[in-house]
Amino acid sequence: MDFRTEVRTWLEGHLTDTPTPHPRTWERELGKAGWIGIGWPGDGETYGNRRATLAEQVVWAEEYARSTAPARMGHIGENLLAPTLIAYGTEEQKQRHLPPVARGETLWCQGYSEPGAGSDLAGIRTAAVPDGAGGYAVTGQKIWTSLALDADWCFVLARTDPGSTRHRGLSFLLLEMDQPGRIEVRPIRQLTGTSEFNEVFLDGARATGVVGGEGNGWQVAMGLLALERGVSTLAQQIGFAEELGEVVAAAVASGAADDPVIRARLVGQWAELDTMRHHALRTLGATGDPGAPSVAKLLWGGWHQRLGELAVAVAGEAGAVGPEPWTAQRPYELDDAQRLFLFSRADTIYGGSDEIQRNIIAERVLGLPREPR
């Protein structure tokens, strides 16, 4: 049995004719079968996962995206924390944290952005001081933290040198989320009416580990961000293709596709998506190219935002009206096109704004003068 058939058979066997499993239960099912961490560098079996070639990682991501499998809750631990620990962590940190991630037992969130330090991450103010017991007491506020309500652990970028500025004096810390009275999580209600992101307030929260050494947090954080856009980008594009297919079907059904302007925009979206796939394949596994992740982010962020705009244009006047019936319990309901439009407004901001990505390309790839501070 080839790898693609193995993946497809396993997914079909665990998803067909069965109720949608709880996300945590599903993570454990994936872990039990060895599907978590197949993209980790090095000897993956050391931490309880299976090894896979780059091509097999792509196959897994593609087949997962095409299946009816639940959205992953373990993405941050598997694809961000784990490669970072493998690259910068101690063996003790790897042995403590990676096996539970590989088993699907531990969920992580990312404590980077702050109200005054989003795309400009070097402006972080969250402070961490030694607590006298081998750890740190962390105080500050993080924002736009995905999965914070469900996460067991969080990796936090904090300032461990009180006299430092910008990227100096930062450390990459690990802390447990179950610290009543020290950590408060507040969901952020968005334009879509949902709350995928959260605010996290830290009041002396205890961090038990520092990755990469005290004061080296900027290097570790930048290394993590470079890992964020790998094989998962191809799976993301499969989801984009499905969304585009729905917009095309809606345009055909409503007659909007007869409009030459709409038709040209649909074709343009398809062509750009195909270009994104070729770019992702060309740069997959590339190392030492600081511009590749930034180009990828610029490509998909703007593309997805334009798709949301096209979705409501195809809907016409109906795109401005919510579906009925409205009830007191559900006064704020959106259809798929409206939800896509509203959520995608943030695509060019989160994960590194377009302005930041262009600066990275200009300064680190083209060698242009740094932007004045």
Short mmCIF file of C-alpha atoms in Angstrom, two decimals:
data_model
loop_
_atom_site.label_atom_id
_atom_site.label_comp_id
_atom_site.label_asym_id
_atom_site.label_seq_id
_atom_site.Cartn_x
_atom_site.Cartn_y
_atom_site.Cartn_z
CA MET A 1 0.00 0.00 0.00
CA ASP A 2 1.48 3.38 -0.97
CA PHE A 3 1.53 6.22 1.52
CA ARG A 4 -1.35 8.22 0.00
CA THR A 5 -3.59 5.15 0.03
CA GLU A 6 -2.59 4.41 3.64
CA VAL A 7 -3.48 7.96 4.70
CA ARG A 8 -6.77 8.02 2.80
CA THR A 9 -7.78 4.59 4.11
CA TRP A 10 -7.05 5.56 7.71
CA LEU A 11 -8.95 8.84 7.48
CA GLU A 12 -11.96 7.21 5.82
CA GLY A 13 -12.00 4.44 8.41
CA HIS A 14 -11.99 6.88 11.30
CA LEU A 15 -14.38 9.47 9.88
CA THR A 16 -16.99 7.68 7.76
CA ASP A 17 -20.41 7.11 9.35
CA THR A 18 -19.24 8.25 12.77
CA PRO A 19 -20.18 11.36 14.74
CA THR A 20 -17.66 14.20 14.61
CA PRO A 21 -15.29 13.46 17.50
CA HIS A 22 -14.48 16.03 20.16
CA PRO A 23 -11.33 17.92 19.08
CA ARG A 24 -9.31 16.66 22.05
CA THR A 25 -10.44 13.09 21.46
CA TRP A 26 -9.51 13.43 17.81
CA GLU A 27 -6.01 14.68 18.69
CA ARG A 28 -5.48 11.56 20.79
CA GLU A 29 -6.70 9.37 17.92
CA LEU A 30 -4.18 11.01 15.61
CA GLY A 31 -1.45 10.58 18.19
CA LYS A 32 -2.25 6.94 18.78
CA ALA A 33 -1.86 6.25 15.06
CA GLY A 34 1.41 8.20 14.86
CA TRP A 35 0.11 10.99 12.63
CA ILE A 36 1.27 13.86 14.84
CA GLY A 37 4.76 15.19 14.27
CA ILE A 38 5.59 13.42 11.02
CA GLY A 39 7.23 16.63 9.83
CA TRP A 40 9.52 17.08 12.84
CA PRO A 41 13.19 17.29 11.87
CA GLY A 42 15.68 14.73 13.07
CA ASP A 43 14.90 11.27 14.38
CA GLY A 44 11.17 11.65 14.95
CA GLU A 45 10.76 8.26 16.63
CA THR A 46 12.76 9.57 19.58
CA TYR A 47 9.70 11.54 20.72
CA GLY A 48 6.95 9.06 19.89
CA ASN A 49 6.03 10.10 16.36
CA ARG A 50 6.68 8.43 13.02
CA ARG A 51 9.18 9.65 10.46
CA ALA A 52 8.14 10.75 6.98
CA THR A 53 9.79 12.15 3.89
CA LEU A 54 8.96 15.67 2.77
CA ALA A 55 6.80 14.22 -0.03
CA GLU A 56 4.89 12.10 2.51
CA GLN A 57 4.35 15.15 4.71
CA VAL A 58 2.80 16.92 1.73
CA VAL A 59 0.57 13.90 1.01
CA TRP A 60 -0.62 13.81 4.63
CA ALA A 61 -1.42 17.53 4.63
CA GLU A 62 -3.27 17.31 1.32
CA GLU A 63 -5.34 14.26 2.21
CA TYR A 64 -6.22 15.67 5.61
CA ALA A 65 -7.40 18.92 4.03
CA ARG A 66 -9.53 17.01 1.51
CA SER A 67 -11.17 14.81 4.14
CA THR A 68 -13.99 15.77 6.50
CA ALA A 69 -11.62 15.63 9.46
CA PRO A 70 -12.09 18.21 12.26
CA ALA A 71 -9.96 21.34 12.36
CA ARG A 72 -6.76 20.63 14.25
CA MET A 73 -6.36 21.91 17.80
CA GLY A 74 -2.79 20.66 18.07
CA HIS A 75 -1.32 22.71 15.22
CA ILE A 76 0.57 25.15 17.42
CA GLY A 77 2.24 22.48 19.52
CA GLU A 78 3.02 20.21 16.58
CA ASN A 79 4.11 22.68 13.91
CA LEU A 80 5.44 25.65 15.90
CA LEU A 81 6.62 24.63 19.35
CA ALA A 82 8.03 21.19 18.48
CA PRO A 83 10.40 22.22 15.65
CA THR A 84 11.50 25.18 17.79
CA LEU A 85 12.34 22.94 20.75
CA ILE A 86 14.16 20.53 18.46
CA ALA A 87 16.23 23.42 17.10
CA TYR A 88 16.85 25.42 20.30
CA GLY A 89 15.67 23.44 23.34
CA THR A 90 17.57 21.26 25.78
CA GLU A 91 17.20 17.50 25.66
CA GLU A 92 15.29 17.68 28.95
CA GLN A 93 12.79 20.14 27.43
CA LYS A 94 12.35 17.94 24.36
CA GLN A 95 11.76 14.80 26.40
CA ARG A 96 9.31 16.58 28.69
CA HIS A 97 7.18 18.37 26.11
CA LEU A 98 7.39 16.58 22.75
CA PRO A 99 6.02 13.11 23.61
CA PRO A 100 2.75 14.52 25.06
CA VAL A 101 2.31 16.60 21.89
CA ALA A 102 2.98 13.52 19.73
CA ARG A 103 0.37 11.58 21.73
CA GLY A 104 -2.18 14.36 21.25
CA GLU A 105 -2.45 14.91 24.98
CA THR A 106 -1.09 18.46 25.35
CA LEU A 107 -2.34 21.58 23.55
CA TRP A 108 -0.30 24.77 23.21
CA CYS A 109 -0.94 28.43 22.47
CA GLN A 110 1.40 31.24 21.42
CA GLY A 111 1.98 34.33 23.58
CA TYR A 112 3.58 36.80 21.17
CA SER A 113 1.38 39.78 20.25
CA GLU A 114 0.49 42.48 22.76
CA PRO A 115 -1.83 45.52 22.51
CA GLY A 116 1.19 47.71 21.76
CA ALA A 117 3.34 45.10 20.03
CA GLY A 118 1.64 43.21 17.26
CA SER A 119 3.44 43.26 13.95
CA ASP A 120 6.21 45.24 15.68
CA LEU A 121 7.04 42.35 17.97
CA ALA A 122 10.21 43.97 19.32
CA GLY A 123 8.04 46.38 21.31
CA ILE A 124 7.03 43.70 23.82
CA ARG A 125 6.49 44.91 27.39
CA THR A 126 5.48 41.69 29.17
CA ALA A 127 8.10 41.29 31.90
CA ALA A 128 9.57 38.19 33.53
CA VAL A 129 11.70 38.17 36.67
CA PRO A 130 13.38 35.22 38.44
CA ASP A 131 11.04 33.73 41.02
CA GLY A 132 13.76 32.26 43.25
CA ALA A 133 12.71 28.69 42.46
CA GLY A 134 14.42 28.19 39.12
CA GLY A 135 11.66 29.78 37.07
CA TYR A 136 10.24 33.20 36.23
CA ALA A 137 7.25 35.26 37.36
CA VAL A 138 5.63 36.69 34.22
CA THR A 139 3.43 39.79 34.23
CA GLY A 140 1.80 41.45 31.24
CA GLN A 141 -0.88 41.09 28.59
CA LYS A 142 -0.99 39.09 25.37
CA ILE A 143 -3.63 39.44 22.66
CA TRP A 144 -4.97 37.57 19.61
CA THR A 145 -3.99 34.31 21.32
CA SER A 146 -5.58 31.40 19.45
CA LEU A 147 -6.73 28.40 21.54
CA ALA A 148 -5.87 30.10 24.84
CA LEU A 149 -9.11 28.88 26.42
CA ASP A 150 -8.27 25.25 25.61
CA ALA A 151 -4.48 25.21 25.79
CA ASP A 152 -2.57 23.40 28.54
CA TRP A 153 0.69 25.30 27.93
CA CYS A 154 1.80 28.56 26.34
CA PHE A 155 5.15 29.69 24.97
CA VAL A 156 5.60 33.36 25.81
CA LEU A 157 8.00 36.00 24.56
CA ALA A 158 8.82 38.23 27.53
CA ARG A 159 11.41 40.81 28.56
CA THR A 160 13.80 39.32 31.14
CA ASP A 161 16.19 42.29 31.13
CA PRO A 162 14.26 45.28 32.57
CA GLY A 163 16.68 47.80 31.08
CA SER A 164 16.56 46.40 27.55
CA THR A 165 14.82 47.77 24.47
CA ARG A 166 13.64 46.40 21.14
CA HIS A 167 14.84 42.86 20.34
CA ARG A 168 17.47 42.75 23.11
CA GLY A 169 16.74 41.25 26.53
CA LEU A 170 13.85 39.02 25.42
CA SER A 171 13.44 35.38 26.40
CA PHE A 172 11.29 32.53 25.08
CA LEU A 173 9.51 31.05 28.10
CA LEU A 174 7.24 28.04 28.69
CA LEU A 175 4.37 28.24 31.16
CA GLU A 176 1.36 26.16 32.16
CA MET A 177 -2.04 27.75 31.62
CA ASP A 178 -3.71 26.19 34.66
CA GLN A 179 -2.67 28.84 37.18
CA PRO A 180 -5.85 30.23 38.80
CA GLY A 181 -5.43 33.80 39.97
CA ARG A 182 -2.32 34.25 37.86
CA ILE A 183 -3.69 33.77 34.35
CA GLU A 184 -6.99 35.10 33.01
CA VAL A 185 -8.24 34.42 29.48
CA ARG A 186 -10.93 36.61 27.89
CA PRO A 187 -12.38 35.71 24.46
CA ILE A 188 -12.44 38.49 21.84
CA ARG A 189 -15.72 38.78 19.94
CA GLN A 190 -15.00 39.54 16.28
CA LEU A 191 -16.91 41.00 13.32
CA THR A 192 -18.06 37.48 12.47
CA GLY A 193 -19.71 37.12 15.89
CA THR A 194 -17.31 34.31 16.81
CA SER A 195 -14.40 34.29 19.25
CA GLU A 196 -11.42 32.40 17.83
CA PHE A 197 -8.93 34.72 19.54
CA ASN A 198 -8.38 35.74 23.14
CA GLU A 199 -6.73 38.20 25.48
CA VAL A 200 -4.44 36.65 28.10
CA PHE A 201 -3.61 38.53 31.30
CA LEU A 202 -0.56 37.34 33.24
CA ASP A 203 -0.17 38.35 36.89
CA GLY A 204 2.99 36.73 38.20
CA ALA A 205 2.34 33.55 36.22
CA ARG A 206 5.11 31.01 36.74
CA ALA A 207 7.21 29.99 33.74
CA THR A 208 9.24 26.83 34.30
CA GLY A 209 11.53 26.87 31.29
CA VAL A 210 13.49 29.19 29.01
CA VAL A 211 14.31 27.98 25.50
CA GLY A 212 17.60 28.95 23.85
CA GLY A 213 18.98 30.69 26.92
CA GLU A 214 18.00 33.89 28.70
CA GLY A 215 18.14 36.95 26.47
CA ASN A 216 18.07 34.94 23.23
CA GLY A 217 14.31 35.07 22.79
CA TRP A 218 14.37 37.17 19.65
CA GLN A 219 16.48 34.61 17.78
CA VAL A 220 14.24 31.77 18.93
CA ALA A 221 11.05 33.69 18.11
CA MET A 222 12.25 34.54 14.60
CA GLY A 223 13.30 30.92 14.08
CA LEU A 224 9.80 29.83 15.02
CA LEU A 225 8.14 32.27 12.62
CA ALA A 226 10.30 30.92 9.79
CA LEU A 227 8.92 27.45 10.55
CA GLU A 228 5.30 28.63 10.52
CA ARG A 229 4.84 28.53 6.76
CA GLY A 230 5.89 25.09 5.52
CA VAL A 231 3.95 22.03 4.43
CA SER A 232 0.80 23.39 6.08
CA THR A 233 0.70 26.11 3.40
CA LEU A 234 -0.17 23.49 0.78
CA ALA A 235 -3.01 22.15 2.91
CA GLN A 236 -4.23 25.71 3.43
CA GLN A 237 -4.37 26.15 -0.35
CA ILE A 238 -6.61 23.10 -0.69
CA GLY A 239 -9.04 24.82 1.66
CA PHE A 240 -8.73 27.97 -0.43
CA ALA A 241 -9.52 25.97 -3.58
CA GLU A 242 -12.69 24.65 -1.96
CA GLU A 243 -13.75 28.17 -0.99
CA LEU A 244 -13.07 29.40 -4.52
CA GLY A 245 -15.12 26.50 -5.90
CA GLU A 246 -18.06 27.55 -3.73
CA VAL A 247 -17.81 31.14 -4.98
CA VAL A 248 -17.66 29.93 -8.60
CA ALA A 249 -20.71 27.69 -8.06
CA ALA A 250 -22.62 30.60 -6.50
CA ALA A 251 -21.69 32.83 -9.44
CA VAL A 252 -22.92 30.25 -11.95
CA ALA A 253 -26.14 29.61 -10.03
CA SER A 254 -27.00 33.31 -9.69
CA GLY A 255 -25.97 34.27 -13.20
CA ALA A 256 -23.21 36.55 -11.87
CA ALA A 257 -20.69 34.55 -13.91
CA ASP A 258 -22.26 36.03 -17.08
CA ASP A 259 -20.83 39.41 -16.07
CA PRO A 260 -17.43 39.66 -17.85
CA VAL A 261 -15.92 41.60 -14.94
CA ILE A 262 -16.97 38.96 -12.38
CA ARG A 263 -15.83 36.20 -14.72
CA ALA A 264 -12.41 37.82 -15.13
CA ARG A 265 -12.05 38.14 -11.35
CA LEU A 266 -12.91 34.46 -10.88
CA VAL A 267 -10.31 33.43 -13.45
CA GLY A 268 -7.78 35.74 -11.83
CA GLN A 269 -8.35 34.15 -8.42
CA TRP A 270 -7.83 30.69 -9.92
CA ALA A 271 -4.60 31.75 -11.68
CA GLU A 272 -3.20 33.36 -8.53
CA LEU A 273 -4.01 30.28 -6.46
CA ASP A 274 -2.19 28.09 -8.97
CA THR A 275 0.80 30.44 -8.77
CA MET A 276 0.78 30.20 -4.97
CA ARG A 277 0.91 26.42 -5.15
CA HIS A 278 3.91 26.46 -7.49
CA HIS A 279 5.67 28.97 -5.23
CA ALA A 280 5.01 26.79 -2.17
CA LEU A 281 6.33 23.68 -3.91
CA ARG A 282 9.40 25.52 -5.20
CA THR A 283 10.37 26.85 -1.78
CA LEU A 284 9.29 23.80 0.28
CA GLY A 285 12.11 22.69 2.51
CA ALA A 286 14.29 25.62 1.49
CA THR A 287 16.61 26.87 4.19
CA GLY A 288 18.45 30.13 4.46
CA ASP A 289 15.93 32.06 2.35
CA PRO A 290 14.53 34.79 4.65
CA GLY A 291 12.22 36.08 1.94
CA ALA A 292 10.32 32.88 1.07
CA PRO A 293 7.98 32.90 4.12
CA SER A 294 7.28 36.62 3.65
CA VAL A 295 6.45 36.20 -0.03
CA ALA A 296 4.11 33.31 0.82
CA LYS A 297 2.30 35.38 3.45
CA LEU A 298 1.92 38.34 1.07
CA LEU A 299 0.54 36.06 -1.64
CA TRP A 300 -2.10 34.23 0.37
CA GLY A 301 -3.16 37.10 2.65
CA GLY A 302 -4.11 39.41 -0.21
CA TRP A 303 -5.55 36.57 -2.29
CA HIS A 304 -7.89 35.40 0.47
CA GLN A 305 -9.00 38.95 1.21
CA ARG A 306 -9.87 39.50 -2.46
CA LEU A 307 -11.77 36.21 -2.49
CA GLY A 308 -13.94 37.47 0.38
CA GLU A 309 -14.65 40.65 -1.55
CA LEU A 310 -15.51 38.62 -4.63
CA ALA A 311 -17.82 36.35 -2.64
CA VAL A 312 -20.05 39.23 -1.53
CA ALA A 313 -19.88 40.79 -5.02
CA VAL A 314 -21.20 37.54 -6.48
CA ALA A 315 -24.01 37.52 -3.91
CA GLY A 316 -25.10 41.01 -5.01
CA GLU A 317 -27.66 42.78 -2.85
CA ALA A 318 -28.24 39.61 -0.84
CA GLY A 319 -24.63 39.86 0.37
CA ALA A 320 -25.61 42.80 2.57
CA VAL A 321 -28.51 41.01 4.28
CA GLY A 322 -28.21 38.32 6.94
CA PRO A 323 -30.03 35.00 6.50
CA GLU A 324 -33.39 34.45 8.17
CA PRO A 325 -34.99 33.57 10.47
CA TRP A 326 -33.42 35.72 13.14
CA THR A 327 -34.06 34.78 16.76
CA ALA A 328 -33.22 36.29 20.12
CA GLN A 329 -30.73 33.45 20.62
CA ARG A 330 -29.15 33.94 17.17
CA PRO A 331 -29.48 37.62 16.29
CA TYR A 332 -26.16 37.78 14.47
CA GLU A 333 -26.03 35.11 11.80
CA LEU A 334 -23.90 35.21 8.65
CA ASP A 335 -23.85 33.11 5.54
CA ASP A 336 -20.59 31.61 4.23
CA ALA A 337 -19.84 34.50 1.84
CA GLN A 338 -20.36 37.14 4.53
CA ARG A 339 -18.27 35.22 7.04
CA LEU A 340 -15.47 34.82 4.51
CA PHE A 341 -15.56 38.54 3.69
CA LEU A 342 -15.48 39.72 7.30
CA PHE A 343 -12.90 37.23 8.60
CA SER A 344 -10.54 37.78 5.66
CA ARG A 345 -10.26 41.50 6.46
CA ALA A 346 -7.63 40.47 9.00
CA ASP A 347 -5.63 38.24 6.65
CA THR A 348 -3.20 41.00 5.71
CA ILE A 349 -2.60 41.86 9.38
CA TYR A 350 -2.34 38.76 11.58
CA GLY A 351 0.69 36.50 11.35
CA GLY A 352 2.79 39.50 10.34
CA SER A 353 1.23 42.42 8.50
CA ASP A 354 1.88 43.10 4.81
CA GLU A 355 3.99 46.12 5.77
CA ILE A 356 6.25 43.97 7.96
CA GLN A 357 6.60 41.30 5.25
CA ARG A 358 7.62 43.93 2.68
CA ASN A 359 10.18 45.35 5.09
CA ILE A 360 11.69 41.88 5.59
CA ILE A 361 11.98 41.36 1.84
CA ALA A 362 13.41 44.85 1.29
CA GLU A 363 15.96 44.75 4.10
CA ARG A 364 16.99 41.08 4.36
CA VAL A 365 16.71 40.00 0.72
CA LEU A 366 17.21 43.12 -1.39
CA GLY A 367 19.63 44.79 0.99
CA LEU A 368 17.80 48.13 1.01
CA PRO A 369 18.33 50.62 3.87
CA ARG A 370 16.42 49.88 7.07
CA GLU A 371 13.21 51.77 7.65
CA PRO A 372 13.76 54.78 9.98
CA ARG A 373 12.55 54.15 13.53
#
